[in-house]
PDB file of N, CA and C in Angstrom:
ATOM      1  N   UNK P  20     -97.554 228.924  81.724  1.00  0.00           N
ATOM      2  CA  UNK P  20     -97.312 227.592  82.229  1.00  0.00           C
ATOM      3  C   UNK P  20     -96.452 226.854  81.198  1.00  0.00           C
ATOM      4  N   UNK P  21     -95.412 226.136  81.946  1.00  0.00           N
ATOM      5  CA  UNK P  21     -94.333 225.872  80.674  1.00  0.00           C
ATOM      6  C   UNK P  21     -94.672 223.829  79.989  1.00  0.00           C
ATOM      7  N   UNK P  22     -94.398 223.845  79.653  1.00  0.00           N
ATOM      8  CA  UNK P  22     -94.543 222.446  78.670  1.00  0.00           C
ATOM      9  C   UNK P  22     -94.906 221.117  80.251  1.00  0.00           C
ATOM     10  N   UNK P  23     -93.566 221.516  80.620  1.00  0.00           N
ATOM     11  CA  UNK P  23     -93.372 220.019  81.511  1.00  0.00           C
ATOM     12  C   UNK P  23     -94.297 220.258  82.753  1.00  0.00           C
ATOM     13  N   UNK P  24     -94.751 221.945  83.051  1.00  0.00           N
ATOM     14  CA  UNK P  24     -95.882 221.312  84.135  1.00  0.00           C
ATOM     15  C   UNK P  24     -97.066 221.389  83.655  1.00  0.00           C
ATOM     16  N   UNK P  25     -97.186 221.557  82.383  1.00  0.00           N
ATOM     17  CA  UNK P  25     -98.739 220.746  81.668  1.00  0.00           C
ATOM     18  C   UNK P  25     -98.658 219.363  81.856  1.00  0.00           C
ATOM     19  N   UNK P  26     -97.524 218.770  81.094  1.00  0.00           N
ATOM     20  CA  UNK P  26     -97.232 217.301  81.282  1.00  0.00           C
ATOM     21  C   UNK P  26     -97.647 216.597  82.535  1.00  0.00           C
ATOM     22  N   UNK P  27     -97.107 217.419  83.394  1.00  0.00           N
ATOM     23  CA  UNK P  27     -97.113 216.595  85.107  1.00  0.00           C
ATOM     24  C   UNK P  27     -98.625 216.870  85.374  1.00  0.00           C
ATOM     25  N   UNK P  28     -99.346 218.164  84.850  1.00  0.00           N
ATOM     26  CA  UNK P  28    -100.716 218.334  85.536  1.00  0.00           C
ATOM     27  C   UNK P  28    -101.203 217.114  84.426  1.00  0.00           C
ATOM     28  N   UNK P  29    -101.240 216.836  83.744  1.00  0.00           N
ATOM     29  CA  UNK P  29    -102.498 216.126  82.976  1.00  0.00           C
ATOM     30  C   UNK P  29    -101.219 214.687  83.431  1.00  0.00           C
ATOM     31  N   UNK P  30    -100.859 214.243  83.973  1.00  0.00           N
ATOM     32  CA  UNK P  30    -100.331 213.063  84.252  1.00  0.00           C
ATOM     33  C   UNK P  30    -100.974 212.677  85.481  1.00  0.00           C
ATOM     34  N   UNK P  31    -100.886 214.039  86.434  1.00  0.00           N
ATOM     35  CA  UNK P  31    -100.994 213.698  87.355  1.00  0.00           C
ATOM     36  C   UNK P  31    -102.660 213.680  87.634  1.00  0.00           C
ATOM     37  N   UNK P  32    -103.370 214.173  87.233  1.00  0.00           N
ATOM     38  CA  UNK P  32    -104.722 214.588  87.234  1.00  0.00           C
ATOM     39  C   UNK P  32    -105.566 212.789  86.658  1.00  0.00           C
ATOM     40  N   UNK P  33    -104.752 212.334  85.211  1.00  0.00           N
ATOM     41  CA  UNK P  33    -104.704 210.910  85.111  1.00  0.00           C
ATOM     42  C   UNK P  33    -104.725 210.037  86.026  1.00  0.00           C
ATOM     43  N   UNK P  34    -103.203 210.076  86.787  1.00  0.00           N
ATOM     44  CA  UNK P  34    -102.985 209.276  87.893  1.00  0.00           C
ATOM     45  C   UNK P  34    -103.929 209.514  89.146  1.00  0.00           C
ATOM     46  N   UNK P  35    -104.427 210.145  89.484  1.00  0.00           N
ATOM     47  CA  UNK P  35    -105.579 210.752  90.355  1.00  0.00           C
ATOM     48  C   UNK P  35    -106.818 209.949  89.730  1.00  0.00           C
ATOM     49  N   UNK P  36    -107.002 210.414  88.850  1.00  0.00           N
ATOM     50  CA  UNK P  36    -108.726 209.688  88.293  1.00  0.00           C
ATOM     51  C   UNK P  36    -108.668 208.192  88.253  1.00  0.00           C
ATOM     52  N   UNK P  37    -107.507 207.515  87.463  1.00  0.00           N
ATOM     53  CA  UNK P  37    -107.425 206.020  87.793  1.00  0.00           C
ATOM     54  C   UNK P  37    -107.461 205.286  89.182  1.00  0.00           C
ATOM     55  N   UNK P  38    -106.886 206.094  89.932  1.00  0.00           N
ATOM     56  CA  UNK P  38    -106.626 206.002  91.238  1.00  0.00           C
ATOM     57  C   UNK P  38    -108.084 205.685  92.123  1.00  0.00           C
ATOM     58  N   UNK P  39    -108.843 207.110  91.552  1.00  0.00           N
ATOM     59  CA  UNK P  39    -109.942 207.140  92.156  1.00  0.00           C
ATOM     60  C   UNK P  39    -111.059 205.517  91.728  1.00  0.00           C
ATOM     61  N   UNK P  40    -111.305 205.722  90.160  1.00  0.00           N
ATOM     62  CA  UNK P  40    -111.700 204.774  90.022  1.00  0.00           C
ATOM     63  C   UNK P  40    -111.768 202.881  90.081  1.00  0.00           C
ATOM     64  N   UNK P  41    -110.468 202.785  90.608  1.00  0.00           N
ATOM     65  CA  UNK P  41    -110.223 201.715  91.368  1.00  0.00           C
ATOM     66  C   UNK P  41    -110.974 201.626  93.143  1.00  0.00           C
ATOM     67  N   UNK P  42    -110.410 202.635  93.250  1.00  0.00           N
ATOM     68  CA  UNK P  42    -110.970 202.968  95.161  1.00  0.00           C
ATOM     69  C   UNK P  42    -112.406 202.682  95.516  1.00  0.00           C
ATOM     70  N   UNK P  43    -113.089 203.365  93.862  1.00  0.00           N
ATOM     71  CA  UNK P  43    -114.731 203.477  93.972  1.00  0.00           C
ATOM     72  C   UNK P  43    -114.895 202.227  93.258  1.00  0.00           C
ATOM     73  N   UNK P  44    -114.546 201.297  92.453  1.00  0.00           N
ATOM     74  CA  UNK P  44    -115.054 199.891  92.566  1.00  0.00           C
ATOM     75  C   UNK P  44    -114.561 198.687  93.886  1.00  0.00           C
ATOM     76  N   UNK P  45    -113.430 198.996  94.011  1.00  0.00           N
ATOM     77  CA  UNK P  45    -113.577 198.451  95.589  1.00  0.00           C
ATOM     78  C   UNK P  45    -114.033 198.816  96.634  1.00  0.00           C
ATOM     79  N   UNK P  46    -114.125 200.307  96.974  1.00  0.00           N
ATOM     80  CA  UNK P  46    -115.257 200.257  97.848  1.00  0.00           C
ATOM     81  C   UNK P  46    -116.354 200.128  97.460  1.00  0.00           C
ATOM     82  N   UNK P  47    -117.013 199.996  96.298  1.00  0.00           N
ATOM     83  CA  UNK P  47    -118.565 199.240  96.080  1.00  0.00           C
ATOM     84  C   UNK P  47    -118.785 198.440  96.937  1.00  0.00           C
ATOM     85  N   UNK P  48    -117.677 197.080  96.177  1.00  0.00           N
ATOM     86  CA  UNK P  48    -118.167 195.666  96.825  1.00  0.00           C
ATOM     87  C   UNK P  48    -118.034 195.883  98.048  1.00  0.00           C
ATOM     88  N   UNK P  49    -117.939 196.414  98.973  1.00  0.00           N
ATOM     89  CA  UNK P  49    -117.536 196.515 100.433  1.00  0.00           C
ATOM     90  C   UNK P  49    -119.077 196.996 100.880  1.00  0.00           C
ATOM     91  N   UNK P  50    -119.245 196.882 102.070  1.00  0.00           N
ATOM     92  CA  UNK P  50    -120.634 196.887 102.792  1.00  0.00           C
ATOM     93  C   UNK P  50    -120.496 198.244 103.540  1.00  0.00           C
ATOM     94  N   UNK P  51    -120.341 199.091 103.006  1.00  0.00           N
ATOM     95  CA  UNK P  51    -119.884 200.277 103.188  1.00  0.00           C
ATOM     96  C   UNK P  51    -121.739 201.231 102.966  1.00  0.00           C
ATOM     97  N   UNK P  52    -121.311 202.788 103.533  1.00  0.00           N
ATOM     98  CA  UNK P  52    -122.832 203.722 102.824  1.00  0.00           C
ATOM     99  C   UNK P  52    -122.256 204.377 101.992  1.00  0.00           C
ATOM    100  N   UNK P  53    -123.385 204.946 101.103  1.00  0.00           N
ATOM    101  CA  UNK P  53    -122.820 205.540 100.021  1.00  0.00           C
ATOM    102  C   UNK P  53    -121.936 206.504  99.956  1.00  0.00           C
ATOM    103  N   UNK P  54    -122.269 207.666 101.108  1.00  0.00           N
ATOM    104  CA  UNK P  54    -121.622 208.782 101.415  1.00  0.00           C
ATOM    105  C   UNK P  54    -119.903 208.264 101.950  1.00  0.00           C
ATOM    106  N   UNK P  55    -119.849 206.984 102.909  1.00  0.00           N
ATOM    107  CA  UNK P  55    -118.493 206.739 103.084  1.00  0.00           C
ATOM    108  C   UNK P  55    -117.842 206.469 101.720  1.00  0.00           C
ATOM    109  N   UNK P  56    -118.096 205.244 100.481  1.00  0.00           N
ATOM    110  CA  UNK P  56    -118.026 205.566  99.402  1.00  0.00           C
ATOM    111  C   UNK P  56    -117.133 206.654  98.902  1.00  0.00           C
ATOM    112  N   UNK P  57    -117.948 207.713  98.256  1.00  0.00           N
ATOM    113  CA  UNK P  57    -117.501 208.509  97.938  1.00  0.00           C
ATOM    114  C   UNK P  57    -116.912 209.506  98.848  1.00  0.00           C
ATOM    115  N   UNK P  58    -116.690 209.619  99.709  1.00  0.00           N
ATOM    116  CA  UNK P  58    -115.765 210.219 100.628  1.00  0.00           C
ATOM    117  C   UNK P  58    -114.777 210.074 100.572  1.00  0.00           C
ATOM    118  N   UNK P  59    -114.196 208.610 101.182  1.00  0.00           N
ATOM    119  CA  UNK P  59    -113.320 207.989 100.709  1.00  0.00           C
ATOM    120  C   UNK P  59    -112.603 207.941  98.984  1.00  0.00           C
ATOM    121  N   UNK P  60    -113.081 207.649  98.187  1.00  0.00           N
ATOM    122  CA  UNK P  60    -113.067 207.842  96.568  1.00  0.00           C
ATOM    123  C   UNK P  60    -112.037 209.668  96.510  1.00  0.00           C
ATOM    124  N   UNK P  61    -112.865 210.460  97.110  1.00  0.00           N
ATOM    125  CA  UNK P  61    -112.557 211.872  96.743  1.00  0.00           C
ATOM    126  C   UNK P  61    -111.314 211.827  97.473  1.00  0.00           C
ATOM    127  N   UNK P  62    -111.199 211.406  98.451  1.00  0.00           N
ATOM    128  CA  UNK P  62    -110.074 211.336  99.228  1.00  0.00           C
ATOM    129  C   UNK P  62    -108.675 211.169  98.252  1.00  0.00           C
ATOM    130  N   UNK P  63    -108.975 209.422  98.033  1.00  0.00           N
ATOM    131  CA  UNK P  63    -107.842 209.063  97.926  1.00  0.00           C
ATOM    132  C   UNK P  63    -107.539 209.579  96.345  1.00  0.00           C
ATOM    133  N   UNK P  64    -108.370 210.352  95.645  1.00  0.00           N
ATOM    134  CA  UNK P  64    -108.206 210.861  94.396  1.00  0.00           C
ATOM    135  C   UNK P  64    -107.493 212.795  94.783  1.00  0.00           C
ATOM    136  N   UNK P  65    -107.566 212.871  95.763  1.00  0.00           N
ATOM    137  CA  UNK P  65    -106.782 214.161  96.134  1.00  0.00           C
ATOM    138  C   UNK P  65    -105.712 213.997  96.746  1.00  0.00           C
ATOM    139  N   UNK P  66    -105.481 213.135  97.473  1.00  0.00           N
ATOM    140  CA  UNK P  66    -104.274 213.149  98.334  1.00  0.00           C
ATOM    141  C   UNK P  66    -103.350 211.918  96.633  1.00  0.00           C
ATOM    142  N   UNK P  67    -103.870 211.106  95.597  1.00  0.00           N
ATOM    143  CA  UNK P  67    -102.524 211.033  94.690  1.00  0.00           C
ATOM    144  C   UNK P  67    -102.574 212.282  94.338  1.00  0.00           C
ATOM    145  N   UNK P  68    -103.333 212.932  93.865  1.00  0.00           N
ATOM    146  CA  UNK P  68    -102.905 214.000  92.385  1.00  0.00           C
ATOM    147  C   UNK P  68    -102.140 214.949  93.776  1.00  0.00           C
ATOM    148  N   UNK P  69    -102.266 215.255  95.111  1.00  0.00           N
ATOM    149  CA  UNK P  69    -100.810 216.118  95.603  1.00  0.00           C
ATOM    150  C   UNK P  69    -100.044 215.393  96.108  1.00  0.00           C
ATOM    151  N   UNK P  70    -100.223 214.242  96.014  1.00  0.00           N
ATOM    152  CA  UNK P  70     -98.275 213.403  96.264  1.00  0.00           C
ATOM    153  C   UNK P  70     -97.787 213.349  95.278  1.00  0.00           C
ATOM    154  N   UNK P  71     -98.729 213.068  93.964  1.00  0.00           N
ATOM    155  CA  UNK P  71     -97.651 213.285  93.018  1.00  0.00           C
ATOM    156  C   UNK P  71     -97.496 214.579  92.018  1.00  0.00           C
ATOM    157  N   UNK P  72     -97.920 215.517  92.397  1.00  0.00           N
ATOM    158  CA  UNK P  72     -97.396 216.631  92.430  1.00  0.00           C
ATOM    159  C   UNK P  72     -96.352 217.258  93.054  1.00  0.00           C
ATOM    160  N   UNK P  73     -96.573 216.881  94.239  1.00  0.00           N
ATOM    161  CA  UNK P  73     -95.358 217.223  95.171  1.00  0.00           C
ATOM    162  C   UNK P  73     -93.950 216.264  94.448  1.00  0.00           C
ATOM    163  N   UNK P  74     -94.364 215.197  94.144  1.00  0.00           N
ATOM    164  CA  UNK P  74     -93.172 214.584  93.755  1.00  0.00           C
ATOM    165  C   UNK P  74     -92.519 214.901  92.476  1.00  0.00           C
ATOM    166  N   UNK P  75     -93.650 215.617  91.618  1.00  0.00           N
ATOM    167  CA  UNK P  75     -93.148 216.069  90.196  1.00  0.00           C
ATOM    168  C   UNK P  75     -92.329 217.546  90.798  1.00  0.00           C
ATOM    169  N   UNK P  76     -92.548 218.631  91.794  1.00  0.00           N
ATOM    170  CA  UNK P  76     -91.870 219.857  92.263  1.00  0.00           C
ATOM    171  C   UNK P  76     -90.876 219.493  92.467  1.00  0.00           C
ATOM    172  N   UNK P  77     -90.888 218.329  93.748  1.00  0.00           N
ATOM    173  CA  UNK P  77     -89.287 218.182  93.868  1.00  0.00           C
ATOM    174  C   UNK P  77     -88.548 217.446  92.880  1.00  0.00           C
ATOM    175  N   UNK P  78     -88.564 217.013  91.679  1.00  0.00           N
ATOM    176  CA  UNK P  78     -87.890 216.109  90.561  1.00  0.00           C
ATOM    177  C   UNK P  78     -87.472 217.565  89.692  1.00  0.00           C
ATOM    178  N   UNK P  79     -88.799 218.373  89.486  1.00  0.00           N
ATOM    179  CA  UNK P  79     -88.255 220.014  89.052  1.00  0.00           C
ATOM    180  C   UNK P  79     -87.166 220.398  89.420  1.00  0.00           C
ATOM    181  N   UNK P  80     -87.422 220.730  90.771  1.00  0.00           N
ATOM    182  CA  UNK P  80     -86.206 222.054  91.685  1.00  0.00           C
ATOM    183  C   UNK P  80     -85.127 221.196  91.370  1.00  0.00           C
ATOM    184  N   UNK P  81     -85.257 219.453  91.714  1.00  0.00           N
ATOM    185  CA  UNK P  81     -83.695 218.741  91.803  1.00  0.00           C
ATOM    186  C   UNK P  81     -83.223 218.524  90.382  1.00  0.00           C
ATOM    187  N   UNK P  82     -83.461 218.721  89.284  1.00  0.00           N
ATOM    188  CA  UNK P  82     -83.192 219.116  88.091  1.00  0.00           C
ATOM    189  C   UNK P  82     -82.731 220.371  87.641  1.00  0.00           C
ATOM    190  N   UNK P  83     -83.143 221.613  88.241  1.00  0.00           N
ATOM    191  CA  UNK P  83     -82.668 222.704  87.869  1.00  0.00           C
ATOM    192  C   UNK P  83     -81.613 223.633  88.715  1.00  0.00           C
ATOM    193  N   UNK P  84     -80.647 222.587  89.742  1.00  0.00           N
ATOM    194  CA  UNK P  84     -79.881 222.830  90.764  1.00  0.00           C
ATOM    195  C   UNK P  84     -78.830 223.202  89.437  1.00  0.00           C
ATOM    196  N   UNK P  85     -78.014 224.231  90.315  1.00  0.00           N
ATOM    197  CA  UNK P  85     -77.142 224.941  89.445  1.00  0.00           C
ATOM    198  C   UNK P  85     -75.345 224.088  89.076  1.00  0.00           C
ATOM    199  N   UNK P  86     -75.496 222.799  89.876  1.00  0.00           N
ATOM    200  CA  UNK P  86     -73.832 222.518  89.651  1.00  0.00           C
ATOM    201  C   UNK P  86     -74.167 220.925  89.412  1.00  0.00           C
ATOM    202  N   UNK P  87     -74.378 220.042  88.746  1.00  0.00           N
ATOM    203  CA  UNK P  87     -74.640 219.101  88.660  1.00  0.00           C
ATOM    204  C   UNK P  87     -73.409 217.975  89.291  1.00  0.00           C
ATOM    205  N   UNK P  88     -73.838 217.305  90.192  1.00  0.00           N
ATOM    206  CA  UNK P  88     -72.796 216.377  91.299  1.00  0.00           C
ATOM    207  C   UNK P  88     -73.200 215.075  91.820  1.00  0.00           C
ATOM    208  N   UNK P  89     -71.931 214.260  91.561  1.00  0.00           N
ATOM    209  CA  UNK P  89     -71.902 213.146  91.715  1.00  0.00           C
ATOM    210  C   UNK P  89     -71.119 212.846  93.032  1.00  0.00           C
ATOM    211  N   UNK P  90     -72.302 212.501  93.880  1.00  0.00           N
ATOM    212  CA  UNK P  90     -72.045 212.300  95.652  1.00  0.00           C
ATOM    213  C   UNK P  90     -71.249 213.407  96.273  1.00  0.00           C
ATOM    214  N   UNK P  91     -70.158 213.637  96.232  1.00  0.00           N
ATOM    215  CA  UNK P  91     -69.766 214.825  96.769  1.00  0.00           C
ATOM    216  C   UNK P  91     -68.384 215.744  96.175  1.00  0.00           C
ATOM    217  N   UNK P  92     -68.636 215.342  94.694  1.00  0.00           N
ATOM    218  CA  UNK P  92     -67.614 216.007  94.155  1.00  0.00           C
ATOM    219  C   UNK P  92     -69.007 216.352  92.424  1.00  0.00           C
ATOM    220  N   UNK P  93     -68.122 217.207  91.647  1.00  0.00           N
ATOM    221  CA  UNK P  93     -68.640 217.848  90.353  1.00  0.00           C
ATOM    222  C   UNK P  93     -68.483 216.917  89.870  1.00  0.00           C
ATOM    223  N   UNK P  94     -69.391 216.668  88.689  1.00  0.00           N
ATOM    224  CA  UNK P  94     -68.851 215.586  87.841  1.00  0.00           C
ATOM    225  C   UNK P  94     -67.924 215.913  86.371  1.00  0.00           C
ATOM    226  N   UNK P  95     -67.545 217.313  86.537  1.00  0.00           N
ATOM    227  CA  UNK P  95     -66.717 217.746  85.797  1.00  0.00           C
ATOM    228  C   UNK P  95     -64.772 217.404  85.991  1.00  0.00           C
ATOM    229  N   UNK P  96     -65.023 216.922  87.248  1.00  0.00           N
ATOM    230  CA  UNK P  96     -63.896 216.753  87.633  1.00  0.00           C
ATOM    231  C   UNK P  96     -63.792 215.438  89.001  1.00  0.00           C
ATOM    232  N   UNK P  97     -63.764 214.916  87.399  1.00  0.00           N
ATOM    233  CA  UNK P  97     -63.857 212.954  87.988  1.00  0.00           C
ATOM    234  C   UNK P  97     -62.243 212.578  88.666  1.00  0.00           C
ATOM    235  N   UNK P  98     -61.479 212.994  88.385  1.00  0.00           N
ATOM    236  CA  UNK P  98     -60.265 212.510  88.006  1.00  0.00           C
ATOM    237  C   UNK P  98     -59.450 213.282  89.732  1.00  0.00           C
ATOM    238  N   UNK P  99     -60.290 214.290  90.146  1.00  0.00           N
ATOM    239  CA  UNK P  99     -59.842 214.884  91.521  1.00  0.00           C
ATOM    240  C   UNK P  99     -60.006 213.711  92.263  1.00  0.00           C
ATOM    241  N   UNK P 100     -58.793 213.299  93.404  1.00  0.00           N
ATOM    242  CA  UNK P 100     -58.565 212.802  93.818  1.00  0.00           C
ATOM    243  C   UNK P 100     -57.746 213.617  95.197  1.00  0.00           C
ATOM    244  N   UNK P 101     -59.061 213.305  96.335  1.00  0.00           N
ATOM    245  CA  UNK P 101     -58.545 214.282  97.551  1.00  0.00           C
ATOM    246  C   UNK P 101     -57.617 213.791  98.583  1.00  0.00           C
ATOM    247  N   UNK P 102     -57.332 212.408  98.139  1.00  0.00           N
ATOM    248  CA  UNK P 102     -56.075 211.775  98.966  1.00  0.00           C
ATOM    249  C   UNK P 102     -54.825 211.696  98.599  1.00  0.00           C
ATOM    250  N   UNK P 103     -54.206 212.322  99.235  1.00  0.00           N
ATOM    251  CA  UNK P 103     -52.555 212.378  98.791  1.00  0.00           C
ATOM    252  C   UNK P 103     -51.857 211.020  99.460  1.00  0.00           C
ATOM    253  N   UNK P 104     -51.118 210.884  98.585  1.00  0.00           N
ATOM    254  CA  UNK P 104     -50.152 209.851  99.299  1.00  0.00           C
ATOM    255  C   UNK P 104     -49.427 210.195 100.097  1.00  0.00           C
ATOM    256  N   UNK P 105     -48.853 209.607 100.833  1.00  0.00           N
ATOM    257  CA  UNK P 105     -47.324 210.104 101.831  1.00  0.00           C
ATOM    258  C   UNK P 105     -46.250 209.290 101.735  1.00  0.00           C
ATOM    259  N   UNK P 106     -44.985 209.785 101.764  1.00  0.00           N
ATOM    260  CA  UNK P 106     -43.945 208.978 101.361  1.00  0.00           C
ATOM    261  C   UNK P 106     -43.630 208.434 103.090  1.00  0.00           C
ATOM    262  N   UNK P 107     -43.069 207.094 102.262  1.00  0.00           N
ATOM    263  CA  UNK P 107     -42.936 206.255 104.067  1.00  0.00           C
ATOM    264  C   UNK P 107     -41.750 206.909 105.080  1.00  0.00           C
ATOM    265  N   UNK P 108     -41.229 207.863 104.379  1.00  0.00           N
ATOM    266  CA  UNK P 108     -40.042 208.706 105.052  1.00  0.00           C
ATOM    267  C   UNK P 108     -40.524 209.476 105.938  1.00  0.00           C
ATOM    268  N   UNK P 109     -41.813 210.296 105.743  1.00  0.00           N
ATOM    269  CA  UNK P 109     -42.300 211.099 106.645  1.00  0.00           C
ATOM    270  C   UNK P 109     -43.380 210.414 107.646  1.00  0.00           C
ATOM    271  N   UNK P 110     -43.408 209.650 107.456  1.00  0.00           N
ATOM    272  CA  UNK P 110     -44.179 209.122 108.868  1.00  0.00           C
ATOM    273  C   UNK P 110     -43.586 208.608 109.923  1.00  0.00           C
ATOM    274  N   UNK P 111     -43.960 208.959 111.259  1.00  0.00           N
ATOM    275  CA  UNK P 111     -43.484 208.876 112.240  1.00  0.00           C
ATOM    276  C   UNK P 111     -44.315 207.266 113.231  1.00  0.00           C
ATOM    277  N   UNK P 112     -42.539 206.849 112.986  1.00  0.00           N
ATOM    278  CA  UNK P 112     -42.730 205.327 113.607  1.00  0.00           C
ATOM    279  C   UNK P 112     -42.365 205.521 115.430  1.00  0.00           C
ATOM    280  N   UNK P 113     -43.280 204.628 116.158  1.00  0.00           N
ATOM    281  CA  UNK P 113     -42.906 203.977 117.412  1.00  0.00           C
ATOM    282  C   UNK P 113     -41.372 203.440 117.434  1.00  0.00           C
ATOM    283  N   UNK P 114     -41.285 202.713 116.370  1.00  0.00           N
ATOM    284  CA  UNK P 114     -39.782 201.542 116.996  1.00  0.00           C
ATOM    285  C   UNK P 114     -38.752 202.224 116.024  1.00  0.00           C
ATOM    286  N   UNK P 115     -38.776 203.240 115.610  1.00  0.00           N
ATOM    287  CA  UNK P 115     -37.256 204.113 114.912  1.00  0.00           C
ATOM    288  C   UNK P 115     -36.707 205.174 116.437  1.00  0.00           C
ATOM    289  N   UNK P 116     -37.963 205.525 117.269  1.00  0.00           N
ATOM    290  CA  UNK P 116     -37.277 206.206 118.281  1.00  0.00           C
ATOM    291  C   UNK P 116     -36.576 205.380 119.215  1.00  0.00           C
TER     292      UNK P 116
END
């Protein structure tokens, strides 16, 4: 397991437990049963730690894409420019015929 998905697991495992423990003091005060409680609690402490997992995979894969690009050109080659000019000689006018 390499460095950065230790990082993301113990980030995300963080972000999960804080998560949870907010959920389970607001649903306290709520007139709720215990079992909904913690149901709820486990819930919303599984569904962050895989959204943001899922969101740390795709920040991975879109980091380790092989040509790095800016909107729809390389950013190695800023200076390409896919519009040519045309000289006003070759365009074809209505009122010269």
């Amino acid at each position: 397991m390499n460095h950065r998905l230790k990082g993301s697991l113990i980030k995300n495992i963080a972000s999960a437990f804080i998560n949870g423990l907010i959920a389970l003091t607001l649903l306290l005060i709520a007139p709720l049963g215990l079992a909904s409680v913690i149901t709820n609690t486990i819930a919303i402490s599984v569904s962050t730690f895989a959204v943001t997992m899922g969101f740390d995979f795709v920040a991975l894969w879109l980091e380790q894409s092989q040509e790095p690009r800016y909107f729809d050109r390389p950013l190695d080659q800023e200076s390409y420019n896919p519009i040519v000019k045309k000289r006003l000689d070759d365009l074809k006018r209505r009122d010269k015929e």
